[in-house]
mmCIF file of C-alpha atoms and ligand atoms in Angstrom:
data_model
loop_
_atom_site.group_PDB
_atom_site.id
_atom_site.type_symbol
_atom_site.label_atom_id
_atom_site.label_comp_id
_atom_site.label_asym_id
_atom_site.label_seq_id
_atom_site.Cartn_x
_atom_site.Cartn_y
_atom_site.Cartn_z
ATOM 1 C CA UNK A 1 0.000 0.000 0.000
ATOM 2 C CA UNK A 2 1.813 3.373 -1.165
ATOM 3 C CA UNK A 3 0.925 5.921 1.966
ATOM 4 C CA UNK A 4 -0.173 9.553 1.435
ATOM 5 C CA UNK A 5 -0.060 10.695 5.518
ATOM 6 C CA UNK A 6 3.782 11.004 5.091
ATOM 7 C CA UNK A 7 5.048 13.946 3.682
ATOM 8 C CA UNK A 8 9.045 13.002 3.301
ATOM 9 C CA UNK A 9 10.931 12.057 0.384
ATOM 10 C CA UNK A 10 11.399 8.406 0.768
ATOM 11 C CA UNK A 11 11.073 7.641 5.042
ATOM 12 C CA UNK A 12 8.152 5.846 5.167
ATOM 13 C CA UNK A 13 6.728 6.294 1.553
ATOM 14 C CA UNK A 14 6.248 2.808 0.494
ATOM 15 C CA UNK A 15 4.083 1.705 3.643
ATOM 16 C CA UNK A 16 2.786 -1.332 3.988
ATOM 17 C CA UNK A 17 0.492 -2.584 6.857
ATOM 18 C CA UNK A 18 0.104 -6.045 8.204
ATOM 19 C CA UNK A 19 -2.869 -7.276 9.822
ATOM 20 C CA UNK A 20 -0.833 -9.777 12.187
ATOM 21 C CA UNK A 21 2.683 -10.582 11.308
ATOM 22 C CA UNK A 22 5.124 -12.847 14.103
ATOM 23 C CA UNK A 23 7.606 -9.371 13.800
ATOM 24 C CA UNK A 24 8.105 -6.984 11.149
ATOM 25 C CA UNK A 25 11.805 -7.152 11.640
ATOM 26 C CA UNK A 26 12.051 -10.653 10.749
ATOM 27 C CA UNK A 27 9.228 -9.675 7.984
ATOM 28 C CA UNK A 28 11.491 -7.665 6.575
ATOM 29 C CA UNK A 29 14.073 -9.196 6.727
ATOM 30 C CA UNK A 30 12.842 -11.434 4.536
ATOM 31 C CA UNK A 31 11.958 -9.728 2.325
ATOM 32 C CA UNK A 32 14.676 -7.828 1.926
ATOM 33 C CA UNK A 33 16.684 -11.139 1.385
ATOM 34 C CA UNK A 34 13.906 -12.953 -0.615
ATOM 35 C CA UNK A 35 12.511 -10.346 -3.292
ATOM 36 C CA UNK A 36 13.470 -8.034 -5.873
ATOM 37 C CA UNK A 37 15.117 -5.005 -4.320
ATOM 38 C CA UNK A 38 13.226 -2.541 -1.991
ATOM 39 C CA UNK A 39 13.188 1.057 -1.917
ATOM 40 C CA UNK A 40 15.441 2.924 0.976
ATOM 41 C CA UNK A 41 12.875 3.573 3.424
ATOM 42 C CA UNK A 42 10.300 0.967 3.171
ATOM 43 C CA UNK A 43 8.026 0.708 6.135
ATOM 44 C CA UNK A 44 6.260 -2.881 7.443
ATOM 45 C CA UNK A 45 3.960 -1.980 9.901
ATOM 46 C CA UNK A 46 1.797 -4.505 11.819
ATOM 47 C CA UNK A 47 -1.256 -4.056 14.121
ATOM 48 C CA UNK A 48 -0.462 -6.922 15.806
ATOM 49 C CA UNK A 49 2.564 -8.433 16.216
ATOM 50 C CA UNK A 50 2.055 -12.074 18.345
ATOM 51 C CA UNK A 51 6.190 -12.834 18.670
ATOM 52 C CA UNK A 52 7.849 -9.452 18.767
ATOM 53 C CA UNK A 53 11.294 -8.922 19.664
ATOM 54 C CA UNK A 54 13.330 -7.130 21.645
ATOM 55 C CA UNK A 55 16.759 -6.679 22.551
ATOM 56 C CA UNK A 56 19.004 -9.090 24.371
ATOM 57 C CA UNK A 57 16.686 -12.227 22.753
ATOM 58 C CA UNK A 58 14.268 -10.736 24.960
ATOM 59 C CA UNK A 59 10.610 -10.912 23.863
ATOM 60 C CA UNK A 60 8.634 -7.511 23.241
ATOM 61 C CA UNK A 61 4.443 -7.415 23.813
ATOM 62 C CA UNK A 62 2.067 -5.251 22.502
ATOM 63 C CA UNK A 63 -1.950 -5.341 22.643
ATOM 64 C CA UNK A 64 -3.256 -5.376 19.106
ATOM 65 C CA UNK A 65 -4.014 -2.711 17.322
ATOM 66 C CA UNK A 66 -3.027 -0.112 20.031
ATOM 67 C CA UNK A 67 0.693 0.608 20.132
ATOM 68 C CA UNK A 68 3.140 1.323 17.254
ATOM 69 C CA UNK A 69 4.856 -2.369 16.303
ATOM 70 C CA UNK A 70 6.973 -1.270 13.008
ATOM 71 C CA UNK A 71 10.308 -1.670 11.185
ATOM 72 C CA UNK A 72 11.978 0.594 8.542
ATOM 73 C CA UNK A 73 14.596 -0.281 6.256
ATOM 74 C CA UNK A 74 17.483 2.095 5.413
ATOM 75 C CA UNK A 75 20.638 1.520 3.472
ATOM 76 C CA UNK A 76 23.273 3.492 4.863
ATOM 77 C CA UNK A 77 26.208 2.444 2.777
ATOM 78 C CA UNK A 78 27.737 5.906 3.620
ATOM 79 C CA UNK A 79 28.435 4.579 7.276
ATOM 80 C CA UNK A 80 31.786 2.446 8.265
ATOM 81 C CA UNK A 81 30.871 -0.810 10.611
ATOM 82 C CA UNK A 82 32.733 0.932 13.207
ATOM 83 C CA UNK A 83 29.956 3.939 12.962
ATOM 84 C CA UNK A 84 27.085 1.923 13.551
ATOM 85 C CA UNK A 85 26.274 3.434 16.736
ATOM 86 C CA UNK A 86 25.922 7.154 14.835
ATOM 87 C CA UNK A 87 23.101 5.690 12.952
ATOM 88 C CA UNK A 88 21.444 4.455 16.544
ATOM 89 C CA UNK A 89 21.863 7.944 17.892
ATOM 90 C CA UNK A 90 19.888 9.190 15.062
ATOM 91 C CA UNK A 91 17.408 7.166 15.232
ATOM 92 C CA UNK A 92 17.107 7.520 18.920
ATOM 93 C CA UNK A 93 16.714 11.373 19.063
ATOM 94 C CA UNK A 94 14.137 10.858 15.839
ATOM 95 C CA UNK A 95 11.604 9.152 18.210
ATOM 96 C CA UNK A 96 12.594 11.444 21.294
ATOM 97 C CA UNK A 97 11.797 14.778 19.261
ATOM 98 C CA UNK A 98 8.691 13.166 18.010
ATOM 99 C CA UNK A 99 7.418 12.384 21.808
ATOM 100 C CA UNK A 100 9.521 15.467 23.334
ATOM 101 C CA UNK A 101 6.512 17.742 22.305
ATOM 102 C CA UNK A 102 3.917 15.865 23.515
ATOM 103 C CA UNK A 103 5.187 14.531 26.779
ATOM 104 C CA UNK A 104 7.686 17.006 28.041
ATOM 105 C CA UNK A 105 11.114 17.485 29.712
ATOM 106 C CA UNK A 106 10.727 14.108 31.757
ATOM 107 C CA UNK A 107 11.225 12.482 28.317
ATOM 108 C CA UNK A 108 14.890 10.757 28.057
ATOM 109 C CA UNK A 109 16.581 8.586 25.822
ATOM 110 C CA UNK A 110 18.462 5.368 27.957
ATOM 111 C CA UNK A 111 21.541 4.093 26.827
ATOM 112 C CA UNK A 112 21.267 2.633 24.319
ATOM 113 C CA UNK A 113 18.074 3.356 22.413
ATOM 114 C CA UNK A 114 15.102 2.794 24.976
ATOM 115 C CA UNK A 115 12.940 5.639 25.439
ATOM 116 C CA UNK A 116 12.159 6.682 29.014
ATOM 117 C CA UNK A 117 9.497 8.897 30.742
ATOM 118 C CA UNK A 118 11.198 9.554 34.205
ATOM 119 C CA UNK A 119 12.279 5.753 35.178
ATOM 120 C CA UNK A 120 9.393 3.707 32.949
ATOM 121 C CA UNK A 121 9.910 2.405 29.420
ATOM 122 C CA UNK A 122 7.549 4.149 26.852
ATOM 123 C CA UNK A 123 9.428 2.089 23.984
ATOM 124 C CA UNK A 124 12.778 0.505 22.782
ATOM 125 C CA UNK A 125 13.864 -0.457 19.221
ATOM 126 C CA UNK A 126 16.001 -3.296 17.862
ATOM 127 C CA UNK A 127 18.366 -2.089 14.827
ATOM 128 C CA UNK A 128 19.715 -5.083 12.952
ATOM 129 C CA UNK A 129 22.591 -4.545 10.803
ATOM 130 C CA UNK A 130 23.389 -6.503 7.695
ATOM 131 C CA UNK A 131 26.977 -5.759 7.043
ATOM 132 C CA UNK A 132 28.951 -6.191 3.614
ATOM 133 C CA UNK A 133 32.907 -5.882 4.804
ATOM 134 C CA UNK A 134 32.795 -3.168 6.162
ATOM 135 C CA UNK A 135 30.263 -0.911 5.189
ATOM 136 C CA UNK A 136 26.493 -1.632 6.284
ATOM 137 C CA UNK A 137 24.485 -3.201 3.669
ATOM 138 C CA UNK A 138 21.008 -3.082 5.013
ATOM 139 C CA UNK A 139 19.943 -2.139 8.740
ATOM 140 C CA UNK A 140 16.381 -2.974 9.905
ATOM 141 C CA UNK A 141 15.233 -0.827 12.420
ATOM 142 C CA UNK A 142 12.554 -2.090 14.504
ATOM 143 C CA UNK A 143 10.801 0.007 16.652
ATOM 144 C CA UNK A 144 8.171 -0.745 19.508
ATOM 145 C CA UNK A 145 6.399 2.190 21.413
ATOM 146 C CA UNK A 146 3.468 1.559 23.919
ATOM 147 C CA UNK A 147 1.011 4.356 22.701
ATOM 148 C CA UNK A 148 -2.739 3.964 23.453
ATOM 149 C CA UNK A 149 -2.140 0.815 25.984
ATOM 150 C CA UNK A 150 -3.372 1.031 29.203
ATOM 151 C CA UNK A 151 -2.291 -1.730 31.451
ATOM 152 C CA UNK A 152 0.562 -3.917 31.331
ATOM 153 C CA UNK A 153 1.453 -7.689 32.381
ATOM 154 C CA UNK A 154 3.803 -8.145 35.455
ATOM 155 C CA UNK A 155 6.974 -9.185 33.390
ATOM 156 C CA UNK A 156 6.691 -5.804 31.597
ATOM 157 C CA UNK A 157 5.995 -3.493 35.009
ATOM 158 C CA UNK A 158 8.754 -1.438 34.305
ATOM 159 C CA UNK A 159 6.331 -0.268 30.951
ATOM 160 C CA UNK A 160 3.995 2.927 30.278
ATOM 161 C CA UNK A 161 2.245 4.351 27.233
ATOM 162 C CA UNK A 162 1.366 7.494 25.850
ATOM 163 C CA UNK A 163 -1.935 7.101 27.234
ATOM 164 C CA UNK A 164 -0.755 6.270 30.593
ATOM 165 C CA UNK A 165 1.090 9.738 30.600
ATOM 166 C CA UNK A 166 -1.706 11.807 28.840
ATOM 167 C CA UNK A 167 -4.662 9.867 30.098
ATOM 168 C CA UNK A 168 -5.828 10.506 26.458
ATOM 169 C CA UNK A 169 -5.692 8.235 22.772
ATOM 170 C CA UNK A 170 -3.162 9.444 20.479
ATOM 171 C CA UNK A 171 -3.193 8.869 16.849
ATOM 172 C CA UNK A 172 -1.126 5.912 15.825
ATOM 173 C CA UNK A 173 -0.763 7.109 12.190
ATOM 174 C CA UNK A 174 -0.115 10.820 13.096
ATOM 175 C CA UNK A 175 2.516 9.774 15.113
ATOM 176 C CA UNK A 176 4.510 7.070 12.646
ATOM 177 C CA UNK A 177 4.287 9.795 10.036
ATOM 178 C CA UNK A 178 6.223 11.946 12.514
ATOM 179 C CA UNK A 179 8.643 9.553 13.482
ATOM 180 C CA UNK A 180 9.541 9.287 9.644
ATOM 181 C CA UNK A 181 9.728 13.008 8.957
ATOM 182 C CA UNK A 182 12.015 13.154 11.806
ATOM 183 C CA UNK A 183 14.060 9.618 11.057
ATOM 184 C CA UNK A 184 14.565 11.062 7.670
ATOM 185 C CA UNK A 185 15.951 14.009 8.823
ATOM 186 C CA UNK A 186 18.700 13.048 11.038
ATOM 187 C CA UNK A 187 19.361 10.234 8.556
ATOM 188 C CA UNK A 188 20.221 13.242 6.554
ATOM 189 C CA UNK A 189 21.715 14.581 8.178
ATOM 190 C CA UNK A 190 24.154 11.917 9.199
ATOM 191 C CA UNK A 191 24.723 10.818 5.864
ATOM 192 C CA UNK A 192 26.022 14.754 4.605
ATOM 193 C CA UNK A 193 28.453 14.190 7.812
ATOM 194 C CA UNK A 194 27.182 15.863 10.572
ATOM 195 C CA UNK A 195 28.187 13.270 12.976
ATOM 196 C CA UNK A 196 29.036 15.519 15.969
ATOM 197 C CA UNK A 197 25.050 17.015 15.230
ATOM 198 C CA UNK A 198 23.986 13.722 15.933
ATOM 199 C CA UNK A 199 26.630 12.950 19.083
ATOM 200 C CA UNK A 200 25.836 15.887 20.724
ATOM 201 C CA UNK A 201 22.161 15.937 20.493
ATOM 202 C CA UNK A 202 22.187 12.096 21.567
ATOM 203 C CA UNK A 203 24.163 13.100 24.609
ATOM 204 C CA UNK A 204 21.344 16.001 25.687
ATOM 205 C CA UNK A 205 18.981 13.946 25.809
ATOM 206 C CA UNK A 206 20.241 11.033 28.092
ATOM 207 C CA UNK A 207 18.777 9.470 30.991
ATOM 208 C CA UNK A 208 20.962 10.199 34.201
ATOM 209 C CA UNK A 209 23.593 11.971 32.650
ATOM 210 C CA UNK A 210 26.301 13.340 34.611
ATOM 211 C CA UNK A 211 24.094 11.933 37.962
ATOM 212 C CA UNK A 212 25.222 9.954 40.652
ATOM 213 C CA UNK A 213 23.304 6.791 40.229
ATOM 214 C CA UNK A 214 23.737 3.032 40.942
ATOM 215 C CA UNK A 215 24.692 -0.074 38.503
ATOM 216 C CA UNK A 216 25.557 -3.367 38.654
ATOM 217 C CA UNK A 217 28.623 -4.735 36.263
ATOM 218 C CA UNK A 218 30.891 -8.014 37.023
ATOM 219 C CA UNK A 219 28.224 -9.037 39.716
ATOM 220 C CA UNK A 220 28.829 -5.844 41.548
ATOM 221 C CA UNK A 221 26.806 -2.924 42.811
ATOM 222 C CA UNK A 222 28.560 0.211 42.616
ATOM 223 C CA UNK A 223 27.842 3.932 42.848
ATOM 224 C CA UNK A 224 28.861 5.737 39.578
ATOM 225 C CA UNK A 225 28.181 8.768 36.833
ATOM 226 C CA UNK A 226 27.559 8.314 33.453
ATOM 227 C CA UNK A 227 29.798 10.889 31.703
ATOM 228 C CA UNK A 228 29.646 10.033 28.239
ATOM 229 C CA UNK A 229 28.890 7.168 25.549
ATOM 230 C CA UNK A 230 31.711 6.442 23.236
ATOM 231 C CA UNK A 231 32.120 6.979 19.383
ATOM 232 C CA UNK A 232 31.530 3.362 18.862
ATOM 233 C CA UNK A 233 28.554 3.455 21.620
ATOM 234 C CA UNK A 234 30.011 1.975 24.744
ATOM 235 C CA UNK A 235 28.355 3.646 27.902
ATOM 236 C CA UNK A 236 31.244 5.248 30.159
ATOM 237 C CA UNK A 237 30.690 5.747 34.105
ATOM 238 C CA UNK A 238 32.978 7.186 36.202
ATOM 239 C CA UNK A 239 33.098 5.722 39.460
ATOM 240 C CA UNK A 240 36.008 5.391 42.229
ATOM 241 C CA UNK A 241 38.430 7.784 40.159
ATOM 242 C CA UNK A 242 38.227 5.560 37.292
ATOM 243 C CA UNK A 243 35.903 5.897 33.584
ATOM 244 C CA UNK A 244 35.417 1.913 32.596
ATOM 245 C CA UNK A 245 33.514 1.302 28.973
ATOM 246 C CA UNK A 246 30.520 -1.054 29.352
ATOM 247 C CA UNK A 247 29.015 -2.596 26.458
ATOM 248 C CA UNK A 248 24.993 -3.512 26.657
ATOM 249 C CA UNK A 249 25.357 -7.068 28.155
ATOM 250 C CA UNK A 250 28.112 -5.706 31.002
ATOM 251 C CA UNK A 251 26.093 -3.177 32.836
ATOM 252 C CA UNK A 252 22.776 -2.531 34.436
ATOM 253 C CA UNK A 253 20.996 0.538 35.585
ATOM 254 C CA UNK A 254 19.730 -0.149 39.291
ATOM 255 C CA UNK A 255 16.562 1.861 39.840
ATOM 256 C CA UNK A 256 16.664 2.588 44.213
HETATM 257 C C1 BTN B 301 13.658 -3.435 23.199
HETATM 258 O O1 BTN B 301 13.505 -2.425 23.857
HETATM 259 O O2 BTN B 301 13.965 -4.505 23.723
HETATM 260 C C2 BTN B 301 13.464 -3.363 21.723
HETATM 261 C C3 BTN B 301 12.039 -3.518 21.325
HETATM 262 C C4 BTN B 301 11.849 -3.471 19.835
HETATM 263 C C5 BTN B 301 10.451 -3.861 19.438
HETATM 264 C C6 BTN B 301 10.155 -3.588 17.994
HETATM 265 S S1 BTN B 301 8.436 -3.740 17.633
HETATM 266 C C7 BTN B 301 8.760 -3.672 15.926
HETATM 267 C C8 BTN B 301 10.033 -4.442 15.677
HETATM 268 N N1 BTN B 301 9.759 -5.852 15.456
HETATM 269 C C9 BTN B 301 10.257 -6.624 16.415
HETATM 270 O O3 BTN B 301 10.151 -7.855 16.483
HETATM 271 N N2 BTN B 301 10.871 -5.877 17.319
HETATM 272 C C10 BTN B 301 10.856 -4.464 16.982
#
């Protein structure tokens, strides 16, 4: 189905929605591998999505026909393996600026690309990278954001929605053609070279940033301050006179 709701140049303008689909990264994905070639910024979007992923082989739930379940495919061939984490970033502060509006100054992005509203989880996204050498060939980026749900199961307590925040529906359309207008411009915007745009504004916008805080890494708790993310997107903490590097699986954010 071509869309008409999204007013960019190529984010988002071949749409197509699914009724049900297991996940529209592995959709996708398939497609991408299966079919005659796709155009840069196809968009599978599903209404419900019954095995959804997340990171870390985690699973990712979302009631039918009430949250935003979708994956976009970009080709950024302009980007070196090593800068993988640049095209995160961007995608990152996309879906921020689109909430940001909406939802306020309590709005944060956590390392690496969840999306936080003070400590709860409003939505996450899983960017898969297909890489050719050493250059990215294709990178699915799947994104999940709770939106017009109201209640969530215990495993996911840590989750809230749009609705949850705003005690009011918001359009699920309105807000995917957003999140393209704004994907496409960082994308952009990255791909003319403004890297340190895209740094910088990722930094802005993180969740405790340069705030004493506690985390877990090695099996121990420890007291530290996030003080920066590297170029290649390892989260730094500074703790005991020391800055160590954590990559995702190494560290976790203890909430007390
Ligand atoms: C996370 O925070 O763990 C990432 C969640 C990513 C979920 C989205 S929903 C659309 C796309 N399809 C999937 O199977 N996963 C991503």
């Amino acid at each position: 189905m071509q869309n008409n709701i999204i007013s960019g140049l190529f984010v988002g303008q071949n749409l197509l929605t699914l009724k049900e689909v297991d996940s529209t990264n592995n959709f996708l994905k398939s497609l991408v591998s299966n079919s005659k070639p796709l155009p840069e910024g196809t968009v599978i979007m599903a209404e419900n999505q019954y095995a959804g992923r997340g990171q870390q082989q985690n699973t990712w739930h979302a009631e039918p026909g009430k949250n935003l379940t979708f994956s976009l495919l970009l080709i950024p061939a302009f980007l070196q393996v090593s800068q993988q984490f640049d095209l995160t970033r961007a995608i990152s502060i996309s879906v921020f600026d689109t909430l940001r509006p909406l939802l306020g100054n309590e709005l944060k992005i956590k390392w690496p690309n969840d999306i936080y509203f003070g400590d709860k989880k409003l939505g996450g996204m899983l960017i898969e990278n297909i890489l050719s050498g050493n250059t990215i060939k294709y990178s699915i980026i799947g994104i999940g954001l709770n939106v017009n749900q109201e209640n969530f199961p215990q495993t996911a307590a840590n989750a809230t929605s749009v609705k949850q925040i705003l005690r009011k529906d918001y359009d699920l359309r309105t807000l995917l053609a957003d999140i393209c207008n704004n994907i496409e411009s960082n994308y952009l915007k990255l791909k003319a070279g403004d890297i340190s745009f895209v740094r910088n504004e990722y930094l802005k916008r993180l969740y405790w940033l340069n705030e004493k805080k506690r985390f877990k890494a090695t099996d121990k708790e420890f007291e530290g301050v996030i003080n920066g993310v590297t170029e290649a997107g390892m989260l730094q903490v500074a703790h005991s006179g020391n800055v160590n590097n954590y990559n995702l699986k190494e560290i976790e954010f203890l909430n007390k």
